[in-house]
Short mmCIF file of C-alpha atoms and ligand atoms in Angstrom, two decimals:
data_model
loop_
_atom_site.label_atom_id
_atom_site.label_comp_id
_atom_site.label_asym_id
_atom_site.label_seq_id
_atom_site.Cartn_x
_atom_site.Cartn_y
_atom_site.Cartn_z
CA MET A 1 84.97 89.66 45.60
CA ILE A 2 81.56 90.78 46.88
CA SER A 3 81.64 93.43 49.58
CA PHE A 4 79.01 95.73 51.02
CA ALA A 5 80.77 98.62 49.26
CA SER A 6 80.61 96.89 45.85
CA ILE A 7 76.90 96.15 46.35
CA THR A 8 76.24 99.75 47.36
CA GLU A 9 77.98 100.98 44.23
CA LYS A 10 75.90 98.68 42.04
CA VAL A 11 72.62 99.59 43.70
CA ARG A 12 73.33 103.30 43.52
CA ALA A 13 74.05 102.86 39.80
CA GLY A 14 70.59 101.31 39.41
CA GLN A 15 71.88 97.79 38.71
CA ARG A 16 70.18 94.58 39.78
CA ILE A 17 71.93 92.59 42.53
CA THR A 18 72.58 88.84 42.34
CA ASP A 19 71.47 86.12 44.75
CA GLU A 20 74.98 85.94 46.20
CA GLU A 21 74.94 89.68 46.81
CA ALA A 22 71.56 89.45 48.54
CA LEU A 23 73.06 86.78 50.81
CA VAL A 24 75.95 89.09 51.65
CA LEU A 25 73.38 91.71 52.66
CA PHE A 26 71.56 89.24 54.90
CA GLU A 27 74.88 88.31 56.58
CA HIS A 28 76.08 91.90 56.88
CA PRO A 29 76.24 93.07 60.51
CA ASP A 30 75.47 96.75 59.89
CA LEU A 31 71.68 96.96 59.90
CA LEU A 32 71.62 100.73 59.60
CA ALA A 33 73.83 100.70 56.49
CA ILE A 34 71.50 98.20 54.78
CA GLY A 35 68.52 100.28 55.86
CA GLU A 36 70.04 103.46 54.49
CA LEU A 37 70.65 101.82 51.12
CA ALA A 38 67.10 100.41 51.01
CA ALA A 39 65.67 103.80 52.01
CA ALA A 40 67.57 105.48 49.17
CA VAL A 41 66.21 102.94 46.66
CA ASN A 42 62.70 103.51 47.98
CA GLU A 43 63.00 107.27 47.96
CA GLU A 44 64.08 107.17 44.32
CA LYS A 45 60.98 105.09 43.48
CA ASN A 46 58.33 106.49 45.78
CA GLY A 47 59.60 109.70 47.34
CA ARG A 48 58.51 110.22 50.94
CA ARG A 49 54.94 109.07 50.40
CA VAL A 50 53.69 106.08 52.39
CA PHE A 51 50.53 104.25 51.42
CA PHE A 52 47.83 102.63 53.50
CA ASN A 53 44.20 101.76 52.84
CA VAL A 54 40.95 101.48 54.75
CA ASN A 55 40.01 97.85 54.52
CA ARG A 56 38.36 94.98 56.33
CA HIS A 57 39.41 91.35 56.40
CA ILE A 58 36.77 88.62 56.21
CA ASN A 59 37.98 85.07 56.90
CA TYR A 60 34.90 83.19 55.71
CA THR A 61 35.87 79.82 57.21
CA ASN A 62 38.68 78.30 59.26
CA VAL A 63 37.81 74.75 58.20
CA CYS A 64 40.64 73.51 56.01
CA VAL A 65 41.63 70.21 54.42
CA ASN A 66 45.28 71.29 54.49
CA ARG A 67 46.91 71.23 57.89
CA CYS A 68 49.91 73.49 57.42
CA ARG A 69 52.19 73.10 60.41
CA PHE A 70 52.68 76.85 60.90
CA CYS A 71 48.93 77.57 60.95
CA ALA A 72 47.00 78.10 64.20
CA PHE A 73 43.88 79.25 62.35
CA SER A 74 42.66 76.08 60.62
CA ARG A 75 40.33 73.46 62.13
CA GLU A 76 38.79 70.12 61.16
CA ALA A 77 35.09 70.49 60.30
CA ASP A 78 33.99 68.79 63.55
CA GLU A 79 36.58 70.37 65.81
CA SER A 80 35.56 72.90 68.46
CA GLY A 81 36.04 76.45 67.23
CA ALA A 82 35.40 75.49 63.59
CA TYR A 83 33.19 78.01 61.77
CA ALA A 84 31.90 78.99 58.35
CA LEU A 85 30.21 82.37 57.91
CA ASP A 86 26.95 82.45 55.99
CA LEU A 87 26.22 84.92 53.23
CA ALA A 88 24.01 87.09 55.46
CA GLU A 89 26.87 87.56 57.92
CA ILE A 90 29.31 88.31 55.11
CA HIS A 91 26.84 90.86 53.71
CA ASN A 92 26.52 92.54 57.13
CA ARG A 93 30.27 92.80 57.59
CA ALA A 94 30.71 94.30 54.11
CA VAL A 95 27.91 96.85 54.64
CA GLU A 96 29.39 97.82 58.01
CA ALA A 97 32.86 98.18 56.47
CA ALA A 98 31.58 100.38 53.63
CA ALA A 99 29.72 102.57 56.14
CA GLN A 100 33.02 103.04 58.00
CA GLY A 101 34.76 104.21 54.85
CA ALA A 102 36.42 100.97 53.72
CA THR A 103 37.34 100.74 50.06
CA GLU A 104 38.52 97.11 50.15
CA ILE A 105 37.31 93.79 51.49
CA HIS A 106 40.13 91.27 51.83
CA ILE A 107 38.64 87.77 51.76
CA VAL A 108 40.57 84.56 52.45
CA GLY A 109 39.71 81.32 54.17
CA GLY A 110 40.56 77.65 54.64
CA LEU A 111 39.96 74.98 51.98
CA HIS A 112 36.53 73.86 53.14
CA PRO A 113 35.65 70.29 52.14
CA ASP A 114 31.91 70.90 51.59
CA LEU A 115 31.22 74.41 50.30
CA PRO A 116 30.15 74.33 46.62
CA PHE A 117 31.74 76.57 43.95
CA ASP A 118 28.49 78.55 43.85
CA PHE A 119 29.05 79.66 47.43
CA TYR A 120 32.27 81.44 46.41
CA LEU A 121 30.55 83.15 43.47
CA GLU A 122 27.65 84.21 45.70
CA MET A 123 30.07 85.49 48.33
CA LEU A 124 31.72 87.76 45.75
CA ARG A 125 28.34 88.97 44.44
CA THR A 126 27.15 89.59 48.01
CA VAL A 127 30.12 91.80 48.83
CA ARG A 128 29.85 93.68 45.55
CA ALA A 129 26.14 94.23 46.17
CA ALA A 130 26.84 95.57 49.68
CA SER A 131 28.41 98.68 48.19
CA PRO A 132 29.62 99.58 44.71
CA SER A 133 32.60 101.37 46.28
CA LEU A 134 34.13 98.15 47.61
CA HIS A 135 37.01 96.47 45.80
CA VAL A 136 37.03 92.72 46.42
CA LYS A 137 40.56 91.37 46.91
CA ALA A 138 40.05 87.70 47.49
CA PHE A 139 41.53 84.18 47.51
CA THR A 140 45.15 83.13 47.65
CA ALA A 141 46.65 81.14 44.79
CA VAL A 142 46.08 78.09 47.02
CA GLU A 143 42.33 78.75 47.11
CA ILE A 144 42.23 79.47 43.37
CA ASP A 145 43.83 76.08 42.64
CA TYR A 146 41.31 74.42 45.00
CA LEU A 147 38.34 76.23 43.42
CA SER A 148 39.37 75.25 39.91
CA ARG A 149 39.43 71.60 40.97
CA LEU A 150 36.11 72.01 42.81
CA ALA A 151 34.47 73.61 39.78
CA CYS A 152 36.13 71.19 37.32
CA LEU A 153 37.24 74.19 35.29
CA SER A 154 40.62 75.23 33.94
CA LEU A 155 42.43 78.03 35.76
CA PRO A 156 41.53 80.64 33.11
CA GLU A 157 37.87 79.55 33.19
CA THR A 158 37.78 79.62 36.99
CA LEU A 159 39.28 83.10 37.06
CA GLN A 160 36.80 84.35 34.46
CA GLU A 161 33.86 83.04 36.54
CA LEU A 162 35.25 84.66 39.69
CA LYS A 163 35.92 87.90 37.85
CA LYS A 164 32.37 87.98 36.49
CA ALA A 165 31.09 87.54 40.07
CA GLY A 166 33.15 90.50 41.34
CA LEU A 167 36.72 89.42 42.02
CA SER A 168 38.96 92.44 41.36
CA SER A 169 42.43 91.40 42.57
CA LEU A 170 44.20 88.79 44.69
CA PRO A 171 46.12 88.94 47.96
CA GLY A 172 49.56 87.36 48.22
CA GLY A 173 49.11 84.60 50.81
CA GLY A 174 49.95 80.93 50.53
CA ALA A 175 53.43 81.50 49.11
CA GLU A 176 55.18 80.59 52.40
CA ILE A 177 58.65 79.55 51.20
CA LEU A 178 58.42 78.39 47.60
CA GLY A 179 61.41 75.99 47.64
CA LYS A 180 60.48 72.31 47.99
CA GLU A 181 62.70 71.29 50.89
CA VAL A 182 61.28 73.86 53.32
CA ARG A 183 57.77 73.58 51.92
CA ASP A 184 57.76 69.82 52.55
CA GLN A 185 58.55 70.47 56.21
CA LEU A 186 56.01 73.28 56.62
CA CYS A 187 53.01 72.32 54.57
CA PRO A 188 53.29 69.03 52.70
CA GLU A 189 49.59 69.05 51.68
CA LYS A 190 49.69 72.50 50.15
CA ILE A 191 50.22 73.11 46.42
CA SER A 192 53.87 73.24 45.43
CA GLY A 193 55.83 76.45 45.01
CA GLU A 194 55.84 75.85 41.25
CA ARG A 195 52.05 75.58 41.21
CA TRP A 196 51.69 78.75 43.31
CA LEU A 197 53.73 80.60 40.67
CA GLU A 198 51.79 78.97 37.81
CA VAL A 199 48.47 80.10 39.33
CA MET A 200 49.81 83.63 39.78
CA GLU A 201 50.98 83.70 36.18
CA GLU A 202 47.43 82.80 35.06
CA VAL A 203 46.02 85.43 37.41
CA HIS A 204 48.20 88.08 35.80
CA ARG A 205 47.33 86.78 32.33
CA ALA A 206 43.66 87.22 33.26
CA GLU A 207 44.52 90.89 33.86
CA LEU A 208 44.12 90.68 37.60
CA LYS A 209 46.79 92.18 39.83
CA SER A 210 48.03 90.23 42.85
CA ASN A 211 50.37 90.56 45.79
CA ALA A 212 53.17 88.25 46.94
CA THR A 213 54.14 87.21 50.47
CA MET A 214 56.96 85.26 52.12
CA LEU A 215 56.58 83.55 55.48
CA TYR A 216 59.93 83.80 57.27
CA GLY A 217 61.47 83.18 60.67
CA HIS A 218 60.88 79.42 61.01
CA VAL A 219 63.08 76.62 59.59
CA GLU A 220 64.28 78.44 56.49
CA SER A 221 67.79 79.76 55.81
CA TYR A 222 68.73 83.10 54.26
CA ARG A 223 69.42 81.17 51.07
CA ASP A 224 65.81 79.90 51.06
CA ARG A 225 64.56 83.48 51.41
CA VAL A 226 66.71 84.65 48.51
CA ASP A 227 65.63 81.68 46.38
CA HIS A 228 61.99 82.59 47.15
CA MET A 229 62.50 86.21 46.14
CA ARG A 230 64.37 85.15 42.97
CA ARG A 231 61.34 83.16 41.79
CA LEU A 232 59.08 86.14 42.43
CA ARG A 233 61.45 88.52 40.65
CA GLU A 234 61.59 86.19 37.62
CA LEU A 235 57.81 85.95 37.38
CA GLN A 236 57.48 89.69 37.83
CA ASP A 237 59.91 90.19 34.92
CA ARG A 238 57.55 88.16 32.75
CA THR A 239 54.16 89.53 33.86
CA GLY A 240 54.56 92.73 35.90
CA GLY A 241 51.41 91.61 37.73
CA PHE A 242 52.61 91.80 41.34
CA GLN A 243 51.82 95.02 43.11
CA VAL A 244 53.62 94.58 46.39
CA PHE A 245 55.87 92.22 48.32
CA ILE A 246 54.91 91.45 51.92
CA PRO A 247 57.26 89.48 54.18
CA LEU A 248 55.17 87.80 56.91
CA ALA A 249 56.91 87.25 60.24
CA PHE A 250 56.07 83.77 61.56
CA GLN A 251 53.92 83.81 64.72
CA PRO A 252 54.65 80.56 66.53
CA GLU A 253 52.00 80.21 69.27
CA ASN A 254 49.35 77.46 69.09
CA THR A 255 50.88 76.04 65.92
CA PRO A 256 51.91 72.41 65.47
CA LEU A 257 55.37 73.59 64.38
CA LYS A 258 57.46 73.08 67.49
CA LEU A 259 60.79 74.66 66.72
CA GLU A 260 63.81 74.20 68.90
CA ARG A 261 65.74 76.49 66.62
CA ARG A 262 64.71 79.25 64.24
CA PRO A 263 68.05 79.38 62.44
CA GLU A 264 67.95 82.87 60.98
CA TYR A 265 65.24 84.62 62.97
CA GLY A 266 66.65 87.56 64.85
CA GLY A 267 63.64 89.49 66.15
CA GLY A 268 63.11 93.10 65.16
CA VAL A 269 66.54 93.33 63.53
CA ASP A 270 65.68 90.45 61.24
CA ASP A 271 62.28 91.95 60.42
CA LEU A 272 63.88 95.22 59.35
CA LYS A 273 66.73 93.53 57.48
CA THR A 274 64.32 91.30 55.57
CA LEU A 275 62.24 94.26 54.44
CA ALA A 276 65.37 96.22 53.47
CA VAL A 277 66.96 93.36 51.51
CA ALA A 278 63.63 92.79 49.74
CA ARG A 279 63.51 96.44 48.73
CA ILE A 280 67.04 96.24 47.30
CA TYR A 281 66.75 92.81 45.65
CA LEU A 282 63.22 93.11 44.22
CA ASP A 283 64.03 95.95 41.87
CA ASN A 284 60.93 95.24 39.78
CA PHE A 285 58.47 95.61 42.69
CA GLN A 286 57.13 99.12 43.18
CA HIS A 287 55.89 98.58 46.73
CA ILE A 288 57.18 96.84 49.87
CA LYS A 289 54.67 96.42 52.69
CA ALA A 290 55.29 96.20 56.44
CA TYR A 291 52.22 94.27 57.65
CA TRP A 292 51.71 95.73 61.11
CA VAL A 293 49.55 92.81 62.24
CA MET A 294 52.53 90.41 62.24
CA LEU A 295 55.26 92.97 63.02
CA GLY A 296 53.44 95.11 65.55
CA PRO A 297 52.83 98.78 64.79
CA LYS A 298 56.15 99.91 66.28
CA ILE A 299 58.42 97.81 64.04
CA ALA A 300 56.15 98.57 61.07
CA GLN A 301 56.64 102.27 61.72
CA VAL A 302 60.42 101.99 62.04
CA ALA A 303 60.41 99.98 58.80
CA LEU A 304 59.51 103.21 57.00
CA ALA A 305 63.21 104.12 57.37
CA PHE A 306 64.22 100.72 55.87
CA GLY A 307 62.77 100.90 52.37
CA VAL A 308 59.10 100.29 53.15
CA ASN A 309 56.38 102.46 51.55
CA ASP A 310 53.15 100.67 52.54
CA LEU A 311 51.59 99.83 55.91
CA ASP A 312 48.58 97.77 54.71
CA GLY A 313 45.28 98.94 56.18
CA THR A 314 42.88 99.21 59.06
CA VAL A 315 42.09 95.44 58.90
CA VAL A 316 39.33 95.53 61.63
CA GLU A 317 39.35 91.84 62.54
CA GLU A 318 42.33 89.58 61.97
CA LYS A 319 42.35 85.89 62.78
CA ILE A 320 45.33 84.21 61.10
CA GLY A 321 48.10 86.04 62.95
CA HIS A 322 46.18 86.51 66.19
CA ASP A 323 45.25 82.84 66.50
CA ALA A 324 49.02 82.27 66.35
CA GLY A 325 49.73 84.72 69.17
CA ALA A 326 50.32 88.05 67.38
CA ASP A 327 50.17 90.69 70.10
CA SER A 328 49.31 93.58 67.77
CA PRO A 329 45.88 95.21 68.00
CA GLN A 330 43.00 93.74 65.97
CA ALA A 331 42.45 96.98 64.12
CA MET A 332 43.94 100.41 63.63
CA ALA A 333 41.94 103.52 62.95
CA ARG A 334 42.79 105.64 59.92
CA GLU A 335 44.03 108.39 62.28
CA ASP A 336 46.39 105.97 64.06
CA ILE A 337 48.02 104.93 60.78
CA VAL A 338 48.27 108.53 59.61
CA ASN A 339 49.91 109.43 62.90
CA LEU A 340 52.46 106.58 62.69
CA ILE A 341 53.46 107.70 59.20
CA ARG A 342 53.64 111.40 60.09
CA LYS A 343 55.74 110.77 63.18
CA ALA A 344 58.17 108.84 60.97
CA GLY A 345 58.62 112.00 58.91
CA ARG A 346 56.77 110.63 55.89
CA GLU A 347 53.66 111.72 53.97
CA PRO A 348 50.57 109.55 54.52
CA VAL A 349 48.55 108.68 51.41
CA GLU A 350 45.31 106.74 51.59
CA ARG A 351 45.20 104.51 48.51
CA ASP A 352 42.76 102.12 46.93
CA THR A 353 43.72 98.47 46.40
CA LEU A 354 45.36 99.25 43.04
CA TYR A 355 47.50 102.02 44.52
CA ASN A 356 45.52 104.94 43.16
CA GLU A 357 45.77 107.91 45.50
CA LEU A 358 42.48 108.68 47.29
CA ARG A 359 43.48 111.21 49.91
CA THR A 360 46.49 112.92 51.41
CA PHE A 361 46.73 114.27 54.95
O1 V47 B 1 48.51 82.65 53.61
C1 V47 B 1 49.59 81.57 58.29
C2 V47 B 1 50.37 83.28 56.59
C3 V47 B 1 48.88 84.37 55.25
C4 V47 B 1 50.82 82.15 59.97
O2 V47 B 1 48.13 90.44 50.01
C5 V47 B 1 51.05 83.05 58.94
O3 V47 B 1 47.73 92.42 50.84
C6 V47 B 1 52.55 84.21 60.25
O4 V47 B 1 48.65 86.63 53.13
N1 V47 B 1 52.39 83.35 61.27
C7 V47 B 1 47.64 85.26 55.29
N2 V47 B 1 51.91 84.07 59.06
C8 V47 B 1 47.98 86.72 55.39
C9 V47 B 1 48.31 87.32 54.05
C10 V47 B 1 48.19 88.78 53.84
C11 V47 B 1 48.05 89.62 54.93
C12 V47 B 1 47.92 90.99 54.69
C13 V47 B 1 47.90 91.51 53.42
C14 V47 B 1 48.03 90.65 52.35
C15 V47 B 1 47.96 91.20 50.98
C16 V47 B 1 48.18 89.28 52.55
O5 V47 B 1 49.46 84.36 56.53
C17 V47 B 1 48.71 82.94 54.95
C18 V47 B 1 50.03 82.38 55.43
O6 V47 B 1 51.02 82.58 54.45
N3 V47 B 1 50.29 82.65 57.90
N4 V47 B 1 49.90 81.25 59.56
C19 V47 B 1 51.54 82.33 61.19
N5 V47 B 1 51.41 81.46 62.22
FE1 SF4 B 2 44.66 75.95 55.52
FE2 SF4 B 2 45.79 78.26 54.79
FE3 SF4 B 2 46.01 77.40 57.36
FE4 SF4 B 2 47.32 76.12 55.40
S1 SF4 B 2 47.67 78.29 56.03
S2 SF4 B 2 46.10 75.15 57.04
S3 SF4 B 2 45.90 76.30 53.66
S4 SF4 B 2 44.11 77.98 56.30
#
């Protein structure tokens, strides 16, 4: 018989919990008890240190051949509001970011029907040339799959070309919910969950680190969330290539997904519970990130008492969440993030993309 007490005992003994036990946690009414357990697991792994970085997002185009139903960012090529940045603009943004102390440029975009493979290589070279101190974290597994088809190259060959041009790691987007039933409702044109995992496995084999996300709070059930995390945990057991898990809270405005019911979404409580269960279940992930853009800075700060040890970065200009109605700020200054962490009784650590410590405060 699974009870919260039996799960607590297991977790405190350092044992891995099962899918059924993760479901019991999701259904458990005592949020603070789950949070306390997750915080203890995190403290054992990471002490009281909380990471953030100084970064800038560049969304090079919003034109996309996929039309995911949860996405308010993408446009048809001839639709009003469609854009594609040129290399000069990308260069300027990278130079500006480096001058402001950024150590990372986070680049993702839509699947543009017309840009050639060379554009992507040039974009990486351009950012690298802007400043040698910038780490280029770019392209979701969805974009990597698209680029390999565009270039008519195998995945390993595509990754080698991108690496040579300056790609240093990958973000975790495009995972959504990996299970087929939900994925078919959310984003039927997108690569399957199996393919997303296959691409990530190749990424890790190419000695590139990546992140992993989960889009939650739409049509999925708790079971779908646990199934998603199980697939990530299994791949992580094989490769160890994921750095951090990032649950992304669905932002519903301006999206084609008109939901009468969001079966499991329970506001801030659900946000905190999801982060805490992830910390407990994903025992082979070192870092759990509260992405303040989707959660808002207040919930992200409170999440530091629920097993979270990373607040992402300064971001500067964010389009994907804000086009979908996120009411968080566009950017946070380094001092604001430091202050949020300090006021939560934790120790702020500025990191680079690969979690090397750069500065303490
Ligand atoms: O791939 C799209 C998701 C992702 C919506 O790896 C939405 O460090 C919520 O992956 N509501 C992009 N989410 C963001 C992302 C990310 C962000 C910060 C850090 C990292 C990292 C990765 O956002 C997309 C998609 O999964 N998304 N639309 C929406 N309406
Ligand atoms: Fe395109 Fe990504 Fe939006 Fe899907 S989530 S429509 S792949 S930009």
